[in-house]
Coordinates of C-alpha atoms in Angstrom, one line a residue:
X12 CA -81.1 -103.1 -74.5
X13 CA -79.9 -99.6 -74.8
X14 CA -81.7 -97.8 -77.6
X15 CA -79.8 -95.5 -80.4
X16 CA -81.5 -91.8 -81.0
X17 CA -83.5 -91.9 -83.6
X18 CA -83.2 -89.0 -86.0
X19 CA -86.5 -87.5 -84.7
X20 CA -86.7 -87.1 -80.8
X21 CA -89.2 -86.0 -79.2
X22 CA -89.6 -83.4 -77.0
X23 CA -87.4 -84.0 -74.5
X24 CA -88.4 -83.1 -70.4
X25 CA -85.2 -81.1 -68.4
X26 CA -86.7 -83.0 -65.7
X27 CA -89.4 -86.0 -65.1
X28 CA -90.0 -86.9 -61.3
X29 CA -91.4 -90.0 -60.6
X30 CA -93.7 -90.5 -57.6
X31 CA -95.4 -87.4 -56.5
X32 CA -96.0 -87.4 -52.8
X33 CA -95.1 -84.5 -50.3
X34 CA -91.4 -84.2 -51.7
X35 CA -91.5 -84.6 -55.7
X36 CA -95.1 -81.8 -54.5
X37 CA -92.5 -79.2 -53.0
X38 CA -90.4 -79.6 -56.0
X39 CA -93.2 -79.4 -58.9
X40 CA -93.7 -76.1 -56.6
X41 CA -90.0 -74.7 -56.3
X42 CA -90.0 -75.7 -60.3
X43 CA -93.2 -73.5 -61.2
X44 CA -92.2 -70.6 -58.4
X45 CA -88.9 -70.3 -60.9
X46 CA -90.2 -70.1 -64.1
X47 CA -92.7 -67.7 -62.6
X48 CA -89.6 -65.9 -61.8
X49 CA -87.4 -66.0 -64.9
X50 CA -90.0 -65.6 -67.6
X51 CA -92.7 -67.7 -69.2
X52 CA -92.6 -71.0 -71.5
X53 CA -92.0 -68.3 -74.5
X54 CA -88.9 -67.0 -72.7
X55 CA -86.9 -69.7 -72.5
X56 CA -83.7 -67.5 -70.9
X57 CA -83.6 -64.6 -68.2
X58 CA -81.1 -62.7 -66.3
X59 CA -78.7 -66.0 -67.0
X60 CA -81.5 -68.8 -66.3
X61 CA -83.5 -71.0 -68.2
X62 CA -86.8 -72.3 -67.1
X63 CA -87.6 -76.1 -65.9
X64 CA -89.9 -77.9 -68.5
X65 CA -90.9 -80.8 -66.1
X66 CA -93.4 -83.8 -65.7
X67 CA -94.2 -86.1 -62.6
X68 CA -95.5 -89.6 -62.8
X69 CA -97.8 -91.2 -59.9
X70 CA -99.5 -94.3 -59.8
X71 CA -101.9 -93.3 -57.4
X72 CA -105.4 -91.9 -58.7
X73 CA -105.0 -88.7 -56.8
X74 CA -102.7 -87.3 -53.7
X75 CA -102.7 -89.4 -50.9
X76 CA -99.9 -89.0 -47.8
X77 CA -99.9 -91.8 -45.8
X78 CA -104.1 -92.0 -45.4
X79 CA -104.3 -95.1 -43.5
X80 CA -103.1 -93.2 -40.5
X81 CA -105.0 -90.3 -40.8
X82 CA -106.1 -91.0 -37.2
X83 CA -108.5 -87.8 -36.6
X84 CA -106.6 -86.3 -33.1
X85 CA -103.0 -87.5 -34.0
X86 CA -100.5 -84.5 -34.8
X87 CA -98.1 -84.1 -36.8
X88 CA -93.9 -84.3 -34.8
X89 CA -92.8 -80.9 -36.8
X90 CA -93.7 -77.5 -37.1
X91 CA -96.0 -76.1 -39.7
X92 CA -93.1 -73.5 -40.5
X93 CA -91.7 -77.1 -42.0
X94 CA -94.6 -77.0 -44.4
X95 CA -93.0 -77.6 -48.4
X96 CA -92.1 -74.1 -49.0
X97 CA -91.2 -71.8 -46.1
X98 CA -88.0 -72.9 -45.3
X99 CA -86.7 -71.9 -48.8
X100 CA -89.3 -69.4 -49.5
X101 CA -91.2 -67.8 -46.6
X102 CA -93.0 -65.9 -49.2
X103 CA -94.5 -68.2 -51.5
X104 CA -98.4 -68.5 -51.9
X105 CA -98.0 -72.2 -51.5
X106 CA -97.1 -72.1 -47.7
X107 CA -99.3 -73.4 -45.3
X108 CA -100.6 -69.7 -43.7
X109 CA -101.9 -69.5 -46.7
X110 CA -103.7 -72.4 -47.0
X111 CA -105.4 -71.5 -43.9
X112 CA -106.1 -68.4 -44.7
X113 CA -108.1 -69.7 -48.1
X114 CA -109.8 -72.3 -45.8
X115 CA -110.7 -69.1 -43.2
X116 CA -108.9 -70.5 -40.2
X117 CA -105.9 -68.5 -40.4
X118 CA -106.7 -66.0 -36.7
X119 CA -108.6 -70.1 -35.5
X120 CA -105.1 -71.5 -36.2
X121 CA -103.4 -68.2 -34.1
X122 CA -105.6 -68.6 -31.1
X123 CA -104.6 -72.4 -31.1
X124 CA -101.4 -71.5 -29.9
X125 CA -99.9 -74.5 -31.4
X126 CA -97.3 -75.4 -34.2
X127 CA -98.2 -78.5 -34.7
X128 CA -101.4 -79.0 -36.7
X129 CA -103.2 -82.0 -36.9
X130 CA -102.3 -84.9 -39.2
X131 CA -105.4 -84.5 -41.2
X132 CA -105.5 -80.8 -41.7
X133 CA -102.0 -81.2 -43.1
X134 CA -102.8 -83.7 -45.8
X135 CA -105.0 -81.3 -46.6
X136 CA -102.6 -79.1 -46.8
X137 CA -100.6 -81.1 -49.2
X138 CA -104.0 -81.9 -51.4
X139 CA -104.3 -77.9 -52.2
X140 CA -100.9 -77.1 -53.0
X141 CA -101.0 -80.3 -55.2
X142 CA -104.2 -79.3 -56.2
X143 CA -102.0 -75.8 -57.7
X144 CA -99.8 -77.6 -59.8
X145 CA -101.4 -80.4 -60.9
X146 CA -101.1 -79.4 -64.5
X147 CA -97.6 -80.7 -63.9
X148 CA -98.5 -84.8 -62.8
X149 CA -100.7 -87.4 -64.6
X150 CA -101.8 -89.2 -61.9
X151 CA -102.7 -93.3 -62.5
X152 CA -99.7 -93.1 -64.0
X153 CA -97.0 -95.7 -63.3
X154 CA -93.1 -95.5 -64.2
X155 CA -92.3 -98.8 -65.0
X156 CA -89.1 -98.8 -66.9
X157 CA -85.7 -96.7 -67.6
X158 CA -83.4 -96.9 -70.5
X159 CA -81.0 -94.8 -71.9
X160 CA -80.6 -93.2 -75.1
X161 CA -77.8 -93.3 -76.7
X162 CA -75.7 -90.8 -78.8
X163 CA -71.4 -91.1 -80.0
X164 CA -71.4 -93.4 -76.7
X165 CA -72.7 -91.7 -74.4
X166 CA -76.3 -91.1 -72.4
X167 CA -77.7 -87.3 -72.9
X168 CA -81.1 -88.4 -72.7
X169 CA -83.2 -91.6 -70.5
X170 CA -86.1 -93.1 -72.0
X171 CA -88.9 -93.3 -69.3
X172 CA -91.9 -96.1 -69.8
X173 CA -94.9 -95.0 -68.7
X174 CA -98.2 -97.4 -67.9
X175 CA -101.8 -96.0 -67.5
X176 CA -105.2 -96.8 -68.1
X177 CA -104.6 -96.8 -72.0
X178 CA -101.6 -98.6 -72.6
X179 CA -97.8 -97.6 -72.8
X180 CA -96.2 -94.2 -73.0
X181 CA -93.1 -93.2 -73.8
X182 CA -91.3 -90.1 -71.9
X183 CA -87.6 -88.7 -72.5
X184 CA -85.9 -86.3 -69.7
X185 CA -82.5 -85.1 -69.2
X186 CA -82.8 -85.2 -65.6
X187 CA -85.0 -87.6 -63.6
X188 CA -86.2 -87.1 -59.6
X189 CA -87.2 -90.0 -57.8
X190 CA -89.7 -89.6 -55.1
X191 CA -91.7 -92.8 -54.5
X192 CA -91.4 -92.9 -51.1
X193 CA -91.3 -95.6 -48.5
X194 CA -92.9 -99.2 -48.2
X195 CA -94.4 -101.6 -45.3
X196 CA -91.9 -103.6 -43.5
X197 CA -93.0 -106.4 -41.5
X198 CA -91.1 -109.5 -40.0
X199 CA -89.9 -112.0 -42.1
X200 CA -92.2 -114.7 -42.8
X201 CA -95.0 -112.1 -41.6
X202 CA -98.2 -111.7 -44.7
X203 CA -100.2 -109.3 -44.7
X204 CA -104.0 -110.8 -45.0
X205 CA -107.5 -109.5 -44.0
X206 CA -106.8 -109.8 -39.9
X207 CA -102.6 -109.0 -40.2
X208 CA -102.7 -105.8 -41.2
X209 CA -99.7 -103.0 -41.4
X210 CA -100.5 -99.9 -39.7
X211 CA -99.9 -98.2 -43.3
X212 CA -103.7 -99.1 -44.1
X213 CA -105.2 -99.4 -40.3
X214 CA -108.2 -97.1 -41.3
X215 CA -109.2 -98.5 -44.6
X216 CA -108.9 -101.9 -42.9
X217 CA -111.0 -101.0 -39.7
X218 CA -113.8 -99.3 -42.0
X219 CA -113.7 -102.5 -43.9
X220 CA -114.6 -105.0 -40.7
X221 CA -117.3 -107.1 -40.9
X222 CA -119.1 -109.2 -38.7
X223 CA -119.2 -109.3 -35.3
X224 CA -117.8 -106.5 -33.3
X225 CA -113.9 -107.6 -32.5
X226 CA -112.8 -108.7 -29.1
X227 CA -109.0 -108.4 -29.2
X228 CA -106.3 -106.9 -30.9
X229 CA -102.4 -107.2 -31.1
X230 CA -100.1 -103.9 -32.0
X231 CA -96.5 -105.0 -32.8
X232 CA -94.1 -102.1 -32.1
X233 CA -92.7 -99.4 -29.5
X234 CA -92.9 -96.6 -32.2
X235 CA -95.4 -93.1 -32.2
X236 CA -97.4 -95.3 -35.0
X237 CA -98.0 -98.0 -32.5
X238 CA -99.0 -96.2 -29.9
X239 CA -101.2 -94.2 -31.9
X240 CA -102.2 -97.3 -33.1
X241 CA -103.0 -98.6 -29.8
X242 CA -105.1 -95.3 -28.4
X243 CA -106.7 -95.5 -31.5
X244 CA -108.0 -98.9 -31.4
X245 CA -108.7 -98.8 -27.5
X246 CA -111.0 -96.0 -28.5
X247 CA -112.7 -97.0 -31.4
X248 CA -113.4 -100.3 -30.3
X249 CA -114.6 -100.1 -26.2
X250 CA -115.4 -103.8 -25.7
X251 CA -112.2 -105.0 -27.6
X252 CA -108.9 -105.5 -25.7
X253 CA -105.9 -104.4 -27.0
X254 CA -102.4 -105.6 -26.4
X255 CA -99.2 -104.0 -26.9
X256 CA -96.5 -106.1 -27.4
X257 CA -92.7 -104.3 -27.8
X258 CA -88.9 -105.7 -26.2
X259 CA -89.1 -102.8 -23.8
X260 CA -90.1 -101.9 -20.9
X261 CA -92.0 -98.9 -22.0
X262 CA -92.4 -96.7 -25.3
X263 CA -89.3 -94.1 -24.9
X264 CA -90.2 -90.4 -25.2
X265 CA -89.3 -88.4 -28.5
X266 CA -86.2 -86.0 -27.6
X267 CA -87.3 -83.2 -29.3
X268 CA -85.9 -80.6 -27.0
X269 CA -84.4 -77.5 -28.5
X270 CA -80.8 -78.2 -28.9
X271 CA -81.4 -82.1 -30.0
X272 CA -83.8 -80.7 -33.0
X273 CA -80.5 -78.9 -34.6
X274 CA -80.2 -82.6 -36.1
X275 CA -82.8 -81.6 -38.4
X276 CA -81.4 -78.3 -39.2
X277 CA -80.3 -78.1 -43.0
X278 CA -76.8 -77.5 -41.4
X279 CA -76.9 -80.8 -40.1
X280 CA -77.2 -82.0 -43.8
X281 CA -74.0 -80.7 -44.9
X282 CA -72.3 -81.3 -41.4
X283 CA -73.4 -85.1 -42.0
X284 CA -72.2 -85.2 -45.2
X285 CA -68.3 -84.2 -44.8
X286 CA -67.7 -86.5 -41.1
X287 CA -66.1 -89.0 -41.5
X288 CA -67.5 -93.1 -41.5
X289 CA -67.4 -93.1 -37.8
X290 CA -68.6 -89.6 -37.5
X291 CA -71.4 -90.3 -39.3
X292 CA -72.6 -93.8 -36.9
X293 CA -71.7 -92.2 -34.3
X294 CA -74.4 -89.1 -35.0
X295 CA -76.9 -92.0 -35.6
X296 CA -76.4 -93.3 -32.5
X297 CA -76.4 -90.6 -30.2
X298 CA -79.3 -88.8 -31.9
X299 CA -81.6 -92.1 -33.6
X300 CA -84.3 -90.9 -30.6
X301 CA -85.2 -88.1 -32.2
X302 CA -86.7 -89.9 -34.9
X303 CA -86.9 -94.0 -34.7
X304 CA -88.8 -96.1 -32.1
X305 CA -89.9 -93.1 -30.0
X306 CA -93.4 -91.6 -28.9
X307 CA -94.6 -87.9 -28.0
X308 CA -94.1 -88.0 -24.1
X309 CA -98.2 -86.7 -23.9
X310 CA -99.3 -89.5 -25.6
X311 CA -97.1 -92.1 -23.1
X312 CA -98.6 -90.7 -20.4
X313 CA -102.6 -90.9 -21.8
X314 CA -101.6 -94.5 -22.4
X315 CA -100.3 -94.8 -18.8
X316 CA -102.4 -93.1 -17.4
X317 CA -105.8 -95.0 -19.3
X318 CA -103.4 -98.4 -18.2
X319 CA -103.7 -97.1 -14.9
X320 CA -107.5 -96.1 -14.0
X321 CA -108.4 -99.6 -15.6
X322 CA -106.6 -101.4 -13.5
X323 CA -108.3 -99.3 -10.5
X324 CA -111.7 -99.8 -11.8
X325 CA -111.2 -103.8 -12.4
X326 CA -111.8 -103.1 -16.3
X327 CA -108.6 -103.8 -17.6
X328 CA -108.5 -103.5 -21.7
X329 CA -105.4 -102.1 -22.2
X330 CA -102.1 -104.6 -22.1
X331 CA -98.5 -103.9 -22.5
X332 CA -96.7 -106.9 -22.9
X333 CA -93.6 -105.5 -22.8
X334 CA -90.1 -107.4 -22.6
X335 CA -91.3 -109.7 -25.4
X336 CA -91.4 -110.3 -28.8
X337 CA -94.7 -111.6 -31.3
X338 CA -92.8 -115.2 -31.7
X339 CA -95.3 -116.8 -34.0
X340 CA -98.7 -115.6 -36.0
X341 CA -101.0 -117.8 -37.7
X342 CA -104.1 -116.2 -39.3
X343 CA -107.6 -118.2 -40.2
X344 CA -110.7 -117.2 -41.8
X345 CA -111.7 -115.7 -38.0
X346 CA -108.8 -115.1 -35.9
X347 CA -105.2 -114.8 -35.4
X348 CA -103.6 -117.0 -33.3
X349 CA -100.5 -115.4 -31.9
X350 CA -97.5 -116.4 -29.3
X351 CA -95.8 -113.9 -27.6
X352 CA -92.5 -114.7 -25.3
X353 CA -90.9 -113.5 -22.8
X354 CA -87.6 -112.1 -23.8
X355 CA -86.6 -112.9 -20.0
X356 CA -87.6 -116.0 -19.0
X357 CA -88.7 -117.6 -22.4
X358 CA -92.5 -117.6 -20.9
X359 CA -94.7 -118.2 -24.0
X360 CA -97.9 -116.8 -23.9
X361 CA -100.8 -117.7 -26.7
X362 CA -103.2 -114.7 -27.4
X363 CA -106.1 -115.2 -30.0
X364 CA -106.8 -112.0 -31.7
X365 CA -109.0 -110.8 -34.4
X366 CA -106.8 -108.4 -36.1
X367 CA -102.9 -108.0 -35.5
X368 CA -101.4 -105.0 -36.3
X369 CA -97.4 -104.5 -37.2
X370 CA -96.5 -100.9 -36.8
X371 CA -93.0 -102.3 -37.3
X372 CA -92.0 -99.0 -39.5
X373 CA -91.1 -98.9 -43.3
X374 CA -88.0 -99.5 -45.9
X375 CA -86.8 -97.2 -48.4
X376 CA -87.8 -98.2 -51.6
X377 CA -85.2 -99.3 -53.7
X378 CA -83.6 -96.2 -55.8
X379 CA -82.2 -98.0 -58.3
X380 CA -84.9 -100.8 -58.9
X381 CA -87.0 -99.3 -61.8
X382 CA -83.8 -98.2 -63.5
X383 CA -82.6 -101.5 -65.7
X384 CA -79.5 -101.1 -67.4
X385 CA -78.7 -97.5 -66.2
X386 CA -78.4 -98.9 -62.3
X387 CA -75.5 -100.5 -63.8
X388 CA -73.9 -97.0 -64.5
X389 CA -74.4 -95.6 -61.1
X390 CA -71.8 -96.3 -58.4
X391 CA -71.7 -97.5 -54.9
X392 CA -69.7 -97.9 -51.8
X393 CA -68.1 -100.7 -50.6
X394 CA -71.4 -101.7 -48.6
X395 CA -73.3 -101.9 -52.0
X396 CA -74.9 -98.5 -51.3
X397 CA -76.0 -96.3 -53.5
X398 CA -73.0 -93.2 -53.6
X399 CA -74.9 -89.7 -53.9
X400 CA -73.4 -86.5 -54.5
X401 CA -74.2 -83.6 -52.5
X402 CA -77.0 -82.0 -54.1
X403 CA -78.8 -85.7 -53.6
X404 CA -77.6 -86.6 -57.5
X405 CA -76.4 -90.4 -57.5
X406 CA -72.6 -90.9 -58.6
X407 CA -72.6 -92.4 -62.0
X408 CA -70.0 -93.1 -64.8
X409 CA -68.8 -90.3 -67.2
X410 CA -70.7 -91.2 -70.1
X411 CA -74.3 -91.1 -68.4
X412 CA -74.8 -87.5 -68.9
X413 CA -78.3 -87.2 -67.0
X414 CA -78.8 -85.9 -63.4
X415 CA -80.7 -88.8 -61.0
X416 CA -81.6 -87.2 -57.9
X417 CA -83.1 -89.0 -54.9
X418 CA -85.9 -87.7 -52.4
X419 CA -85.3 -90.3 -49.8
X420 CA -82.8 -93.6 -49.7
X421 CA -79.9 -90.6 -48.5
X422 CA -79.4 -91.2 -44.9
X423 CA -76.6 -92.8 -45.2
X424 CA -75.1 -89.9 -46.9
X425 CA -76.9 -87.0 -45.8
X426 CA -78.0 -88.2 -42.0
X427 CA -81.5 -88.5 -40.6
X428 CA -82.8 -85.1 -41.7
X429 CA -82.3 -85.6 -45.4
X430 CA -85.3 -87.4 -46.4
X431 CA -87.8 -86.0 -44.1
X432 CA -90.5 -83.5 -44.4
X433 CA -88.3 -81.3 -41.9
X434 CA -85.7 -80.6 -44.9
X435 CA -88.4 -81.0 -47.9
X436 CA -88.6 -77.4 -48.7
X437 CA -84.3 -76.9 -48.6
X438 CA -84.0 -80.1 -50.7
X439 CA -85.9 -79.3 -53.4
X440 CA -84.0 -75.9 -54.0
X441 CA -80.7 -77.1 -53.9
X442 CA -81.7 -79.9 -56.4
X443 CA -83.2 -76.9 -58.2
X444 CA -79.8 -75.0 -58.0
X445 CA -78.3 -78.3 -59.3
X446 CA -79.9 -78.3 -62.7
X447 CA -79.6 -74.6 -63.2
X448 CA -76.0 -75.1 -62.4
X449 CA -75.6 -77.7 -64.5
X450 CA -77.2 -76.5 -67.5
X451 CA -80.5 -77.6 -68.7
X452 CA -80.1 -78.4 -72.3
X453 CA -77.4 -78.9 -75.1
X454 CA -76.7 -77.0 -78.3
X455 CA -78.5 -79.8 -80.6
X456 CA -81.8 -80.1 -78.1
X457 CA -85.3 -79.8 -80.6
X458 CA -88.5 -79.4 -78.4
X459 CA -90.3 -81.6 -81.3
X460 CA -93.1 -83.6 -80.7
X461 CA -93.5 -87.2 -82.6
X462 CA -95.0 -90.4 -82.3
X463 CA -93.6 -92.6 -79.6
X464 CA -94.7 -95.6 -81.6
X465 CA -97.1 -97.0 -78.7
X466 CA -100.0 -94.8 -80.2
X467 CA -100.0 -92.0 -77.6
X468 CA -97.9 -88.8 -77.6
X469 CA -95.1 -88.2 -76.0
X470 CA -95.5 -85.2 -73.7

């Protein structure tokens, strides 16, 4: 039910993000680097702007990016100069040259010759510059409800429900970012158990083993993630076998060659966004290898080339079944029992494994799906998909006053550069520009701070 103003608000956010991985990170940074700019919380206006007052939300206990595949040589598949701030501010204190130079690797990381660091260095990354604004989350905090506040009919405010440790809180913002990332897809009818695992959580799971030392695993997938996955496990494990099972012939190398990386120029973004229907699918498919299903040519040819001197030696452990698909899994207290099949002749093969893992990729999460009633007031296309504006606000009706902006879930507006850590820094200013541009509060606004009626304070 949609709630009426009371005649006491309380203090009331320009901005609450929800989720606060690398993206809803760069923007708690773009939000701080301004009102550094303009002037201080006492100085609410300069030179024409207003500062942000802003709050993010995450349920996690502390940062985390994607730990389970923290695999300790895997790289990251874009420059460092993509880090969350150069792009829009190649001066800011938050970029990653200067997190190396306040670790004291800064001339190390020179002499490396390299511009693409490794996977864990830049988590680490992300762990200081959260670390810098952390004033700005509550972490073990989960959003677990909108509503919208009502006044003369229309919505100037959303009511955000907040669960933590000690109960319910209760948040009002006049804008909201969401930022909570992506989830584990696996095939339907596929669960996830203690020896089917997603490759989301590979290390946590493979620290967590018990028993005897396993003989065999299954890696679902033709991505980078399951041939990491795969060199991983074939390293980590030198009795086990490991199988790779994909409906190609081989992984296909990653185009990342000069002029195919202008996809994930910020041009690209607004390019994307004015073609045309067919424009736009026809963009996907010419340039989907630049992002989906594809591996880092280097690490296809260590996996060849390992494939190879096994078979020399008469030690075979690494298999590529390729031209098949994982047909059926069936998982018991000690071992999987798995079928794959021939995509050509129908062959079936059965493979008993002690682990099968499905790099099989990830979903958006839904954008809408924590919003209740006020999902009802945001508009779609005529394939049910969420419309969004071009400075990544959703489309809503008139009388819902409040800015919803999206950090992911915009591919199909924005292409496949919009929601990745390539265009992170440039999203997060233009959303910024948004809300200046918009206008932060309204005439009547009273930063007041009152009971929320759960026993906590609203912030």
């Amino acid at each position: 039910m949609s709630q009426v103003l009371p005649d006491d608000a309380t203090l009331v956010h320009d901005l609450i993000g929800i989720g606060f991985g690398p993206s809803n990170v760069a923007m708690a940074i773009a939000l701080s680097e301004h009102n550094a700019r303009v002037g201080g919380p006492e100085n609410t206006r300069a030179g024409g702007q207003e500062t942000v007052t802003a709050h993010f939300f995450e349920q996690q206990p502390r940062f985390g990016w994607h730990r389970g595949m923290l695999i300790d040589d895997a790289t990251m598949q874009v420059s460092f100069l993509k880090d969350l701030v150069t792009l829009r501010n190649p001066a800011s204190e938050f970029s990653f040259l200067c997190y190396l130079k306040s670790r004291g690797r800064l001339i190390d990381f020179i002499n490396h010759k390299n511009l693409f660091p490794l996977r864990v260095e830049f988590h680490d990354y992300f762990e200081w510059a959260a670390a810098q604004v952390d004033g700005m989350v509550s972490y073990g905090h989960e959003v677990v409800g909108v509503a919208p506040v009502l006044r003369e009919g229309t919505v100037e405010h959303l009511e955000v429900t907040v669960r933590s440790g000690e109960g319910l809180e209760v948040h009002r913002a006049r804008n909201l970012v969401i930022g909570t990332g992506l989830r584990p897809l696996v095939p339907e009818g596929v669960e996830r158990g203690e020896r089917v695992w997603h490759n989301s959580e590979l290390l946590a799971r493979v620290d967590a083993l018990e028993g005897p030392a396993p003989s065999r695993f299954v890696v679902v997938g033709a991505g980078q993630s399951a041939a990491e996955n795969v060199a991983y496990l074939h390293r980590r494990f030198p009795e086990a076998e490991v199988c790779a099972v994909f409906a190609r012939y081989g992984y296909s190398p990653a185009d990342d060659s000069a002029f195919a990386n202008r996809i994930f120029d910020p041009a690209a973004v607004d390019e994307y966004f004015a073609a045309p229907g067919h424009v736009k699918r026809r963009l996907m498919d010419y340039h989907g290898n630049t992002n989906y299903s594809v591996v880092d040519i280097d690490l296809i040819d260590d996996l060849y080339r390992q494939m190879y001197r096994e078979k020399v030696l008469g030690t075979e452990r690494l298999r590529f079944l390729n031209v098949s698909r994982l047909t059926d899994v069936k998982a018991t207290p000690d071992r999987v029992r798995t079928t794959v099949t021939s995509l050509v002749t129908g062959e079936e093969t059965v493979l008993d494994a002690d682990v099968v893992v499905f790099a099989t990729g990830y979903r958006p999460a839904d954008p809408l799906g924590l919003l209740g009633e006020v999902a009802d007031r945001c508009l779609r296309d005529d394939e049910g998909r969420v419309r969004v504006e071009r400075d990544y606000r959703i489309e809503t009706d008139p009388d819902l006053r409040c800015g919803i902006y999206l950090q992911g879930g915009t591919e199909h507006t924005h292409g496949i550069t919009s929601s990745l850590l390539s265009n992170t820094a440039v999203r997060v200013g233009e959303i910024l520009d948004s809300l200046l541009d918009r206008g932060l509060k309204s005439a009547s606004d009273e930063a007041r701070t009152v009971s929320d009626g759960t026993g906590s304070t609203a912030r």
